[in-house]
XYZ file of C-alpha atoms in Angstrom:
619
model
C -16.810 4.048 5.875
C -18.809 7.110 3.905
C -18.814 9.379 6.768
C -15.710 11.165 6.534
C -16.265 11.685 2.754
C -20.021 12.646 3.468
C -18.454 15.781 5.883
C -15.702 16.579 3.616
C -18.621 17.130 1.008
C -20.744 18.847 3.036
C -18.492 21.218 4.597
C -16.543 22.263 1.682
C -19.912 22.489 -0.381
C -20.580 25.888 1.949
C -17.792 27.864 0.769
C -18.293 26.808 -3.326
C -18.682 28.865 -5.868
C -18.748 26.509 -9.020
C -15.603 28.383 -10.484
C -12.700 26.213 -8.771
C -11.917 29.407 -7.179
C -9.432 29.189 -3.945
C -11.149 29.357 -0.519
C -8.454 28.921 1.979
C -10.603 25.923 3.148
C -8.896 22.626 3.805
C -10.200 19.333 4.410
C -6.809 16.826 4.452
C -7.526 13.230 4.843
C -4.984 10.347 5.830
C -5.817 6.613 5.020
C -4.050 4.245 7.297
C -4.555 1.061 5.665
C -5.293 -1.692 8.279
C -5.031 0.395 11.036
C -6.939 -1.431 14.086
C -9.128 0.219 16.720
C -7.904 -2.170 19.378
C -4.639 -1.840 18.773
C -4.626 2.490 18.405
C -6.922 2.426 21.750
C -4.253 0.251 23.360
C -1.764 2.474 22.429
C -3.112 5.870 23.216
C -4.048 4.572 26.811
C 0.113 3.763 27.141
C 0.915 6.723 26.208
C 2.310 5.871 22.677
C 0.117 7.745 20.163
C -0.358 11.746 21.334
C -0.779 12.875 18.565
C -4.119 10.700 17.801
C -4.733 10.929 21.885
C -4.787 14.452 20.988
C -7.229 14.078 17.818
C -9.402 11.473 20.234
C -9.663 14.671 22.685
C -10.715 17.264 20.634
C -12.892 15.757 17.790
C -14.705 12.764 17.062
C -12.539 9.313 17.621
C -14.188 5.893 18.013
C -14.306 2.933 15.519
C -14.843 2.221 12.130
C -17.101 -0.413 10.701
C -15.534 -2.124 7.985
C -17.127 -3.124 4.545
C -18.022 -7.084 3.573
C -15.874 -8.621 2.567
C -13.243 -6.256 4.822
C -10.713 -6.564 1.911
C -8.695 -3.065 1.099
C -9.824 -2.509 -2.742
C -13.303 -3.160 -1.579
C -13.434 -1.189 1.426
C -11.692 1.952 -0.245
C -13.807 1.185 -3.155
C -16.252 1.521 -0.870
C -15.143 4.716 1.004
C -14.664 6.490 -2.747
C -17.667 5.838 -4.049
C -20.327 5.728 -1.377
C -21.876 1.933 -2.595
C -21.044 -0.898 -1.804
C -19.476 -3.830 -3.371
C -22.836 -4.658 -5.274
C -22.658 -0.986 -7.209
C -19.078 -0.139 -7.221
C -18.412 -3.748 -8.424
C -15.351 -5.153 -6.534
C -15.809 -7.782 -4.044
C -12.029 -9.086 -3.655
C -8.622 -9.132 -4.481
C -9.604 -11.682 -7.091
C -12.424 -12.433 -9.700
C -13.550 -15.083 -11.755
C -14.575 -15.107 -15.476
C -17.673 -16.975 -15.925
C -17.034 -17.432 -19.665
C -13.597 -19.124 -18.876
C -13.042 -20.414 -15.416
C -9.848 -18.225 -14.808
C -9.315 -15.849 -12.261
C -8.411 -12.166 -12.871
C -6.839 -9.059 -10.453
C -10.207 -7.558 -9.433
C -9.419 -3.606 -9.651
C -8.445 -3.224 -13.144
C -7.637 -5.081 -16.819
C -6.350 -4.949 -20.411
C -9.111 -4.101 -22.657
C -9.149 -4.569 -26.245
C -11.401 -2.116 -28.891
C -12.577 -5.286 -30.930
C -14.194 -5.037 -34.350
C -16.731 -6.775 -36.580
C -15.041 -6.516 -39.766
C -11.110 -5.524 -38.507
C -8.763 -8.359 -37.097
C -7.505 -7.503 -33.734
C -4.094 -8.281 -35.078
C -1.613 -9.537 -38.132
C 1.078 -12.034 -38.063
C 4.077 -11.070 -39.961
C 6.765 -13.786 -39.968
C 7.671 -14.137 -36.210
C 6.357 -10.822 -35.411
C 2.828 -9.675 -34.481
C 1.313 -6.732 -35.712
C -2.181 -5.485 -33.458
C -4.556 -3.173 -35.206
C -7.017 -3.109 -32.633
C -6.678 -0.522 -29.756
C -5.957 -1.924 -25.819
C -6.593 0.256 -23.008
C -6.225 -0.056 -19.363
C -9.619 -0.301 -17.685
C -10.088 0.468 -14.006
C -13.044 -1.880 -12.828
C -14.266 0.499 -10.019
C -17.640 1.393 -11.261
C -19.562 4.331 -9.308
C -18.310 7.632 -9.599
C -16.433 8.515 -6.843
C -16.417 11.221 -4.278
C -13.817 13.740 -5.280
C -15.435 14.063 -8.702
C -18.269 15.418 -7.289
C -16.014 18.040 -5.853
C -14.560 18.840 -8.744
C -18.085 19.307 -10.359
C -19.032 21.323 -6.921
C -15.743 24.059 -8.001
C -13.711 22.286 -5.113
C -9.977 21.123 -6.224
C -8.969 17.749 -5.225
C -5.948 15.776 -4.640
C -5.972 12.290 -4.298
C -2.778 10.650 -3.297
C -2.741 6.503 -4.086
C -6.065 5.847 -3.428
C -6.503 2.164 -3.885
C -8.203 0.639 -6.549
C -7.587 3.979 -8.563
C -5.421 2.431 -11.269
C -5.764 3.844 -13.822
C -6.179 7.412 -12.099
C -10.333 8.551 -12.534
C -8.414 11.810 -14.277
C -11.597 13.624 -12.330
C -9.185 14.914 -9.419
C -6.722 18.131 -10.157
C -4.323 15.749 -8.989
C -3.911 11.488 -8.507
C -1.554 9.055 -8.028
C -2.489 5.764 -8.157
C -2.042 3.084 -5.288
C -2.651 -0.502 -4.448
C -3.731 -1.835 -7.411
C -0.870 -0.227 -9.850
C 0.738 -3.106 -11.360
C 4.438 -3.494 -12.094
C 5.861 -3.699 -15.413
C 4.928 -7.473 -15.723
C 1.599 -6.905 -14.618
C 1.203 -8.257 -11.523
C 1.682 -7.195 -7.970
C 4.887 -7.550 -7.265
C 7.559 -10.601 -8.920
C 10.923 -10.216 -7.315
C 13.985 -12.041 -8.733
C 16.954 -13.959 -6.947
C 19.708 -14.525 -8.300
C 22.693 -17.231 -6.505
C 25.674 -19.332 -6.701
C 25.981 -22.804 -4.850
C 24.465 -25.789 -5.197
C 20.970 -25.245 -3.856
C 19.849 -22.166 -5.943
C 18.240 -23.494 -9.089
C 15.950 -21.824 -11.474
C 12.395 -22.196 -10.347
C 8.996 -20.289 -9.692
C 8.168 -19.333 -6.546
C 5.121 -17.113 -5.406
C 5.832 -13.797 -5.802
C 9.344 -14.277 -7.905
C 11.862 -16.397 -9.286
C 15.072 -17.932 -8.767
C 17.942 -18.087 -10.718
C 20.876 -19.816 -11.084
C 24.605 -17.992 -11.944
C 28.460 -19.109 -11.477
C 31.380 -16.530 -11.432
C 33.716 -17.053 -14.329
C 36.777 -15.037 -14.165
C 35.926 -12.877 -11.251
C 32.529 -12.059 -12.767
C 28.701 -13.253 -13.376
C 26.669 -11.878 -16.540
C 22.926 -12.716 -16.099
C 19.792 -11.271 -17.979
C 17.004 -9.914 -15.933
C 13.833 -10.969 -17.191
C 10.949 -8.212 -18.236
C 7.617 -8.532 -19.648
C 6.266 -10.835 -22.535
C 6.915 -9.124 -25.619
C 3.758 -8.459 -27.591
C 5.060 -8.191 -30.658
C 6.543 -11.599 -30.999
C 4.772 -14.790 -32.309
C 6.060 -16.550 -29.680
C 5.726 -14.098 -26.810
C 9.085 -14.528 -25.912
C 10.260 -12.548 -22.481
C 12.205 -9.432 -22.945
C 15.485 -9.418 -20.919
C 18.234 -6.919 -20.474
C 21.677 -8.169 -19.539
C 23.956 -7.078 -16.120
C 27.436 -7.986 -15.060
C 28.700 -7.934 -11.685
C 32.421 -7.812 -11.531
C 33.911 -8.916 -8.000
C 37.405 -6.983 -6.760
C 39.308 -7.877 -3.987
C 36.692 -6.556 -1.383
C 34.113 -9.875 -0.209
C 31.697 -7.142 0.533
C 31.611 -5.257 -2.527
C 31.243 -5.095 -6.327
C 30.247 -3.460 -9.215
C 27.034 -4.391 -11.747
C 27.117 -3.028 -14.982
C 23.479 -2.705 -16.631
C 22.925 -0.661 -19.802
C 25.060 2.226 -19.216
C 24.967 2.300 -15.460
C 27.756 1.302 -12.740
C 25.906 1.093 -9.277
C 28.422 -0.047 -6.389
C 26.910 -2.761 -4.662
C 27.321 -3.508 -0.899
C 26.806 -6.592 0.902
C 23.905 -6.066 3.225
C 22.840 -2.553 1.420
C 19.979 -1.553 -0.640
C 20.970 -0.214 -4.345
C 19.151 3.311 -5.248
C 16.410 3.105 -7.772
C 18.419 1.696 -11.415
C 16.052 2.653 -14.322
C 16.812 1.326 -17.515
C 14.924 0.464 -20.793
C 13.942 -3.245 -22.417
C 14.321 -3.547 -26.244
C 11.499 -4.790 -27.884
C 11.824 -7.067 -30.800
C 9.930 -6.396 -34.317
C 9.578 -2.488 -33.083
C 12.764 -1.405 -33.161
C 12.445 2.476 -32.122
C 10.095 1.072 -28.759
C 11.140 0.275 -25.535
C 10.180 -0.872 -22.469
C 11.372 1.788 -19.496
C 11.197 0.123 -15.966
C 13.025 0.085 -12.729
C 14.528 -1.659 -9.576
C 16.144 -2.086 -6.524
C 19.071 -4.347 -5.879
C 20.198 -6.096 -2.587
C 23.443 -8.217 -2.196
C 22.636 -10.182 0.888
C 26.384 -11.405 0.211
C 28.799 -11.202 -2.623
C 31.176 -13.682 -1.814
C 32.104 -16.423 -1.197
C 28.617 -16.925 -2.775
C 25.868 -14.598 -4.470
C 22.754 -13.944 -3.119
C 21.201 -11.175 -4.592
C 17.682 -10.003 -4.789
C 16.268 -7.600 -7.381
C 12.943 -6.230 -6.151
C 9.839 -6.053 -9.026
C 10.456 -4.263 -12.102
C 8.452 -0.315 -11.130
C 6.963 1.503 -13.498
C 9.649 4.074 -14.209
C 7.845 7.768 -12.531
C 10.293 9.725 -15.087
C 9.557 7.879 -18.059
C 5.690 6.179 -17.375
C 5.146 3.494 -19.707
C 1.768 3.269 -17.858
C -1.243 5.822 -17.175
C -0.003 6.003 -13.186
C -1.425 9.905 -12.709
C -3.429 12.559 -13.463
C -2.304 14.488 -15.146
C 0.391 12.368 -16.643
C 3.445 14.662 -15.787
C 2.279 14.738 -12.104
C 4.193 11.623 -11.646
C 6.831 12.847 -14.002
C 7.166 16.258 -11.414
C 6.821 14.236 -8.136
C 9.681 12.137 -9.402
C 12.069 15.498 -10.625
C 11.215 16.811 -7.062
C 11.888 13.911 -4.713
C 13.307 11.331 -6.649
C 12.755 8.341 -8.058
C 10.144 6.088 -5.846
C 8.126 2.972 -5.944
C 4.912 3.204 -8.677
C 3.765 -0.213 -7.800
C 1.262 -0.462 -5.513
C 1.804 -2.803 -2.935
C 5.603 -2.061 -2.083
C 6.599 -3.765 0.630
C 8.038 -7.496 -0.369
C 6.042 -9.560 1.470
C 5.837 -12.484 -0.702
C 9.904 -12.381 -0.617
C 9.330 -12.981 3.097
C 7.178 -15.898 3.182
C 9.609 -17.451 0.010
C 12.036 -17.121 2.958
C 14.253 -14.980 -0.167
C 14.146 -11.767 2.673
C 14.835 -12.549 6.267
C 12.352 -10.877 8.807
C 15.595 -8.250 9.460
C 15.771 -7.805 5.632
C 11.695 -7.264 5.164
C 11.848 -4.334 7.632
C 14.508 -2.643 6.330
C 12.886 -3.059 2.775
C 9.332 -1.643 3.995
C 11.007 0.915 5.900
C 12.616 2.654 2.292
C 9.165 2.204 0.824
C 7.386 3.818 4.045
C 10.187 6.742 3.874
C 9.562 7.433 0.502
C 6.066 7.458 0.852
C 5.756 9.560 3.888
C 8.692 12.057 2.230
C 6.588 12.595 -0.475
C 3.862 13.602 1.282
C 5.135 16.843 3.485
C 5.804 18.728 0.102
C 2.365 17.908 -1.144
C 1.119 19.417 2.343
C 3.562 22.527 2.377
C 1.778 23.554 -0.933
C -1.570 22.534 -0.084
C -3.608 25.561 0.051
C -7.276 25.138 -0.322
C -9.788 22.299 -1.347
C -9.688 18.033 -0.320
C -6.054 16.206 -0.282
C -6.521 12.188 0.406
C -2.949 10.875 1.160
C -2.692 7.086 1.594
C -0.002 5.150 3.876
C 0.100 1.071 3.401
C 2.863 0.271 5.097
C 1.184 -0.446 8.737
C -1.007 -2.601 6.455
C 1.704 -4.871 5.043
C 4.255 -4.551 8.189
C 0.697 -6.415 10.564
C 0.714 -8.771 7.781
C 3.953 -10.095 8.501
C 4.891 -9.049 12.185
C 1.525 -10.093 13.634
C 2.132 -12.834 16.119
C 5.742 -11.582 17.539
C 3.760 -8.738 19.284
C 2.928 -8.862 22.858
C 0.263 -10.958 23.894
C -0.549 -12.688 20.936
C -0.785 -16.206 21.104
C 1.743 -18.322 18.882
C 2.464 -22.074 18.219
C 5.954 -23.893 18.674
C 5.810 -24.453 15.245
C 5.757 -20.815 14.369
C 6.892 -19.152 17.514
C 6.797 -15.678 18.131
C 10.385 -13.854 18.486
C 10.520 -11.106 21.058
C 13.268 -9.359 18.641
C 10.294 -7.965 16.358
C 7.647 -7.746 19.327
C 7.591 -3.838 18.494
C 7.486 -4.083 14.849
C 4.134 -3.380 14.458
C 4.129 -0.873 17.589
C 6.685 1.500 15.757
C 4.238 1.636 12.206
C 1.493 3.028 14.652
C 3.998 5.168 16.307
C 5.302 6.101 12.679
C 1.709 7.252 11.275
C 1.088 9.236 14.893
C 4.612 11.212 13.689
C 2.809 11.954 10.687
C -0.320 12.883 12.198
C 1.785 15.336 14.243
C 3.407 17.285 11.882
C 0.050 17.469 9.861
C -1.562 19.131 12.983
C 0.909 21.530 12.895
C -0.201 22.881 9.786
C -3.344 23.051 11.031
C -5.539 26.500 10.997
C -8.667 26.741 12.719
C -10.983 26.647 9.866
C -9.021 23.041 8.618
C -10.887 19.885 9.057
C -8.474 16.546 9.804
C -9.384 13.149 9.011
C -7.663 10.222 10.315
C -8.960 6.759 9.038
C -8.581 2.699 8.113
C -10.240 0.800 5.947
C -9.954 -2.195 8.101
C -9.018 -3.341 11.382
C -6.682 -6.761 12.182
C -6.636 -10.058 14.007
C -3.997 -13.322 14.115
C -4.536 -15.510 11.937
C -4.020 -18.570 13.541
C -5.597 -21.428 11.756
C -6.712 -21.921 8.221
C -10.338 -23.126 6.521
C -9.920 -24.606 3.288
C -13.402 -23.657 1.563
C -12.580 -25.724 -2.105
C -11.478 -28.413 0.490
C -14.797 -28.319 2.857
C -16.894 -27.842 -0.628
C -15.081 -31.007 -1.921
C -15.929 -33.137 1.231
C -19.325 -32.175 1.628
C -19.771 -33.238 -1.882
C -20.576 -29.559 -3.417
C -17.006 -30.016 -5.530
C -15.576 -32.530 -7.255
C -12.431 -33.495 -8.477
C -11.882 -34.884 -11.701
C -10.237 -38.942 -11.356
C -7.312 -38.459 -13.657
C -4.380 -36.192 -12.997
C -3.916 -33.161 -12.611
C -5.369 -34.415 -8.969
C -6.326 -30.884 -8.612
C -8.247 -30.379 -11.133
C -12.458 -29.827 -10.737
C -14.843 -31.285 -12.438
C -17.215 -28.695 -13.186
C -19.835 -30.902 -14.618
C -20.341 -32.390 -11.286
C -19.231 -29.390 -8.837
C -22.239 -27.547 -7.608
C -20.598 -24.478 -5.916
C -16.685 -23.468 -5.725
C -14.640 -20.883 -4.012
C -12.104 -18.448 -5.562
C -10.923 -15.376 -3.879
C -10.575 -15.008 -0.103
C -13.968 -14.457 0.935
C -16.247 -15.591 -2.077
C -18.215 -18.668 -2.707
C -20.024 -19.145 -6.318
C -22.450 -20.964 -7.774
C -21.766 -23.267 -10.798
C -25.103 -21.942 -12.030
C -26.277 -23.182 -15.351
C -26.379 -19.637 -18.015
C -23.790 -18.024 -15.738
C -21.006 -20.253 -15.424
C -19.009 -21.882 -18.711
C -20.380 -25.473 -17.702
C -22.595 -24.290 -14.713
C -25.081 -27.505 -13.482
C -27.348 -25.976 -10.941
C -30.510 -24.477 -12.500
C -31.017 -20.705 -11.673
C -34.142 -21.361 -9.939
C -32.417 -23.481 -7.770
C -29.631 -21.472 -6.978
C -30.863 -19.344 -3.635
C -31.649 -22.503 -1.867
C -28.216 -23.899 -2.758
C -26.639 -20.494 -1.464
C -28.900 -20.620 2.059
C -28.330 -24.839 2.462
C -24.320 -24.005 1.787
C -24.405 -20.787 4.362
C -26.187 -22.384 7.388
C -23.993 -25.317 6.892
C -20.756 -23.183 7.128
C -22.125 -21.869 10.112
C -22.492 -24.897 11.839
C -19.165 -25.581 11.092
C -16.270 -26.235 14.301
C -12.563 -26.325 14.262
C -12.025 -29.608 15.534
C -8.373 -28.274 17.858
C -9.552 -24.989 19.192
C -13.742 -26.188 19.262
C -14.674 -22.640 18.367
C -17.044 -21.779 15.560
C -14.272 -21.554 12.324
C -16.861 -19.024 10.536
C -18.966 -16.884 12.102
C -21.232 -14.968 9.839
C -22.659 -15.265 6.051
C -23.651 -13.030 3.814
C -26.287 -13.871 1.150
C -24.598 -11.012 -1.452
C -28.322 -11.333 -3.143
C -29.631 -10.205 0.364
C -26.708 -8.305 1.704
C -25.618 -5.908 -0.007
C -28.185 -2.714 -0.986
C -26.410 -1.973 -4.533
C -27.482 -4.100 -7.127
C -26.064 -2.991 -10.327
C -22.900 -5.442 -10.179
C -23.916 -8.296 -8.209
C -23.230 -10.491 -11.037
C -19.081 -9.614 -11.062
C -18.890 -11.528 -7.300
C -19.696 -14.298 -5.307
C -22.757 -15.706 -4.155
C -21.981 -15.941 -0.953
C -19.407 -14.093 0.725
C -17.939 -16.197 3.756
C -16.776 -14.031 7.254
C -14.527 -16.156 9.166
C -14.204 -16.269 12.911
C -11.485 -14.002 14.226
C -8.264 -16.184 14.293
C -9.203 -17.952 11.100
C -8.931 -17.205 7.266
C -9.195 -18.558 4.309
C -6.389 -20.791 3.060
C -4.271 -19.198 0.328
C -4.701 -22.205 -2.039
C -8.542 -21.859 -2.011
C -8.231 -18.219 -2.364
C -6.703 -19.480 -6.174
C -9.115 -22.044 -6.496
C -7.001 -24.874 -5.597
C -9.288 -27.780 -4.068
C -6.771 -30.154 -2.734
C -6.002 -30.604 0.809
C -7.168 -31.277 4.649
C -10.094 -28.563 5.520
C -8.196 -27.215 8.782
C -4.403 -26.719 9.526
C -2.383 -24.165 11.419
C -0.918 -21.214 9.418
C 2.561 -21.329 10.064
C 3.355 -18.847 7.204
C 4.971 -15.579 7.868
C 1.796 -14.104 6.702
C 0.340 -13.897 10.146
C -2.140 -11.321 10.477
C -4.808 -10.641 8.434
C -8.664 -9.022 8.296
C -10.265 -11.501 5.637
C -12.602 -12.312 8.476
C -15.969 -11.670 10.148
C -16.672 -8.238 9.080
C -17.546 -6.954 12.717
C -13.870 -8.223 14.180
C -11.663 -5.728 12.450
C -13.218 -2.461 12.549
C -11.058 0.791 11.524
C -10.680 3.889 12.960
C -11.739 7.489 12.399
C -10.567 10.136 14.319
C -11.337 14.221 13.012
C -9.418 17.357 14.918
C -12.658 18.698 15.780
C -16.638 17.588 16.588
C -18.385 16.350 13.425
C -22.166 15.556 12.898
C -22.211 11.605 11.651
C -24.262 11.639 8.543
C -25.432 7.928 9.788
């Protein structure tokens, strides 16, 4: 993963001068997250990729190992900082806190400035009053490569580099990526709102549903924002829209704020930015942003509002570096999406987008993201851009078994009308690859790479559930049924790779006695190993990694898991363990939409790296 950094570094570092002075060297970068070797070989052999056939011919091409666990904000983590998950301190998409039980978002967090002798708020009536400051952390620790650039004279642009929220502010220029949060705080919570009987207001993964009747040719519903934290009760903000129907089924206009957008059935709304009034501050506000889709207006509603984006114009959020990059990106281009995952894919597997719908969403979010990025290259004149693309990423997530030649159930079958779905991302990125080589001078160095590779995944390995029958984990006998009992569970899992301890001094009730801890962790590993999925009679994982043994940075080992768990290709994880959930058979057959991931074995997924000319590896 370091390489390509490594020989940015090093060939930039002969033309420094300490003063930040332009060169006329360039040394671009593009991250293809989840961009498999397998997959790009296959391609390039049929002709499909020339543009990276071309790269493979002239420079160095081949794949890319992966980092353990091969999750994106630890492999990019990785690639920026030159340690590994041990020093730069993220192991997963998700973490535990010891002191509490309850899991956190891995990459970054609210911290609050507390003090000894000053309350970290007041109440007033109903309304709260905080005297102590909160800041957004990023939890990368390490310092990462383009800083040392920077230091070395050498401007740097880095483009949505994951797990770079909030931006370092070390680069000339960042905008953050996967990781970004939007304006509730999480990754992504669509809304869906409907008439007809079976839309009712519930919580769904990823969103929520909502329930609305027409009354007089027109519906008036709030859209929900985020808690206010000003209020006693931490009651939801909300800003109200109307959509008034006409005599056109297909059409209809919403009213929010001061805004009239003309809705189509079937047709994606441009970005509508408004602002949510906070109660007890009366001069603040809220500024976000959204999409909306009208599957259909009439007879009934069925309308999806995508996740409330940080507004780029009006950043209630430290999204870049400086703060008016975003701010001038936005002026230039337009308004885009600030969160960092984009494309809907929880709306997908809530069956709220159909497979048709999903595309067409992650192709707007791909557009805008590879439109932004020719500008940023037309003025790129010396120094280190890193430019990051996710949708291939999230597209393989979703579209993975209808391609060719991957196997598929008759429970979830694979359908031949999105066999190329995946195909055209690959042939997308090669497009992009293209007109970046055309830029290209002879003193330029090109970097094409992935963090990860991908596989199906085909069948699921509930660790809480395995830990539970083996005895490691126990439930608690009274409801919730779901609920562990930590004074008698020895080892848990949370996250999609990780396995703890429930070590006694670590943990909030931990039972197993530090000195007793490794053998737990090497009893628990070979065990796993020895472990077969009783349909397919295959190995279900295929490697462990002791993180006390694996991994050659130290300083953080105590953030993740004791043991980090590398499934056999095919298999992952199931998404309830990754939450901590316990409940449940240990196998079953992912029939989600979700079909593809890399949360695996390590050595299955490799990346890719290909350069536009002949590099010495550092390795």
């Amino acid at each position: 993963m370091l390489m390509a950094v490594i020989l940015a570094a090093v060939l930039l570092s002969g033309c420094q001068d300490h003063s930040a002075s332009k060169t006329g060297r360039r040394v671009i970068i593009l991250g293809f997250d989840g961009m498999d070797f397998g997959l790009t070989r296959r391609l390039i052999d049929a002709g499909e990729l020339p543009h990276l056939a071309r790269l493979a011919g002239s420079g160095n091409s081949g794949p890319l190992e992966t980092s353990v666990p091969p999750l994106s904000p630890v492999a990019w983590s990785e690639f920026a900082t030159g340690l590994d998950a041990g020093g730069h301190g993220i192991f997963d998409f998700i973490h535990r806190d010891p002191d509490t039980m309850q899991p956190y978002l891995s990459t970054s967090r609210i911290e609050t400035a507390e003090s000894d002798w000053l309350p970290s708020r007041i109440k007033l009536g109903s309304c709260i009053l905080p005297l102590a400051q909160q800041t957004q952390a990023n939890l990368r620790r390490g310092r990462p490569f383009w800083e040392r650039l920077e230091d070395a004279g050498i401007r740097t642009r880095i483009i949505r580099m994951p797990a770079n929220y909030p931006p370092s502010g070390t680069a000339f220029r960042e905008l953050s990526g996967m990781g970004t949060p939007d304006l509730l705080g999480s990754y992504g919570t669509f809304s869906f709102y409907g008439t007809g009987l079976f839309v009712i207001r519930k919580s769904l993964d990823g969103g929520n549903t909502y329930p609305v009747e027409i009354e007089q040719g027109r519906i008036q519903a709030p859209l929900f924002g985020p808690v206010n934290p000003f209020t006693a009760a931490a009651d939801e903000t909300s800003i109200e829209f109307t959509i008034e129907f006409g005599s056109d089924p297909s059409a209809a206009s919403l009213q929010i704020a001061d805004q009239r957008v003309e809705l189509q059935a079937g047709q994606w709304s441009p970005w509508v930015a408004f602002e949510f009034e906070l109660d007890c501050i009366p001069f603040v506000t809220l500024p976000g942003m959204v999409r909306f889709y009208p599957r259909q207006l009439r007879p009934e509603l069925e309308l999806y509002v995508s996740p409330i984006n940080i507004d780029p114009l009006n950043p209630v959020q430290p999204i870049s570096t400086p703060t008016g990059f975003a701010v001038e990106l936005a002026e230039d281009g337009g308004r885009f999406y600030t969160q960092g995952m984009m494309e809907d894919t929880k709306a997908l597997s809530a069956g709220i987008l159909t497979r048709t719908e999903f595309l067409a969403q992650a192709a707007l979010s791909g557009q805008e993201v590879e439109q932004q990025y020719y500008p940023l290259l037309d003025a790129f004149d010396d120094g280190l851009l890193f430019y990051y693309f996710g949708n291939l990423d999230q597209v393989s997530h979703m579209m993975h078994r209808h391609q060719p030649g991957v196997p598929s159930s008759d429970q979830a079958p694979a359908d031949p009308q999105f066999a190329d779905a995946v195909a055209d991302r690959y042939r997308d990125a090669d497009r992009i690859v293209g007109k970046t080589l055309q830029q290209m001078t002879a003193s330029d160095l090109l970097i094409v790479m992935s963090d990860h590779g991908f596989a199906p995944w085909q069948r699921s390995f509930h660790l809480n559930a395995w830990l539970r029958e083996q005895g490691y984990l126990v439930l608690k006998d009274t409801a919730p049924a779901d609920e562990i009992d930590w004074n008698r569970t020895r080892a848990y899992g949370l996250g999609f790779n990780g396995l703890y301890i429930n070590q006694q001094g670590r943990e909030r009730d931990g039972i197993v006695a530090p000195e007793h801890a490794e053998a737990l962790v090497a009893e628990i590993a070979d065990r796993l190993l020895a472990e077969t999925d009783p349909v397919t009679g295959r190995p279900a994982i295929t490697r462990t990694y002791i993180a006390s043994q694996h991994y050659k940075n130290r300083e953080h080992l105590q953030t993740g898991p004791d043991l980090v768990v590398g499934y056999a290709r095919g298999t992952r994880n199931h998404s309830d363990a990754a939450i901590g959930r316990a409940a449940g058979p240990v196998f079953s057959d992912n029939l989600d939409e979700w079909s593809g991931d890399h949360a695996m074995d390590h050595t299955v997924v490799p990346g890719v790296l290909f350069t536009n000319r002949p590099v010495v590896s550092a390795a």
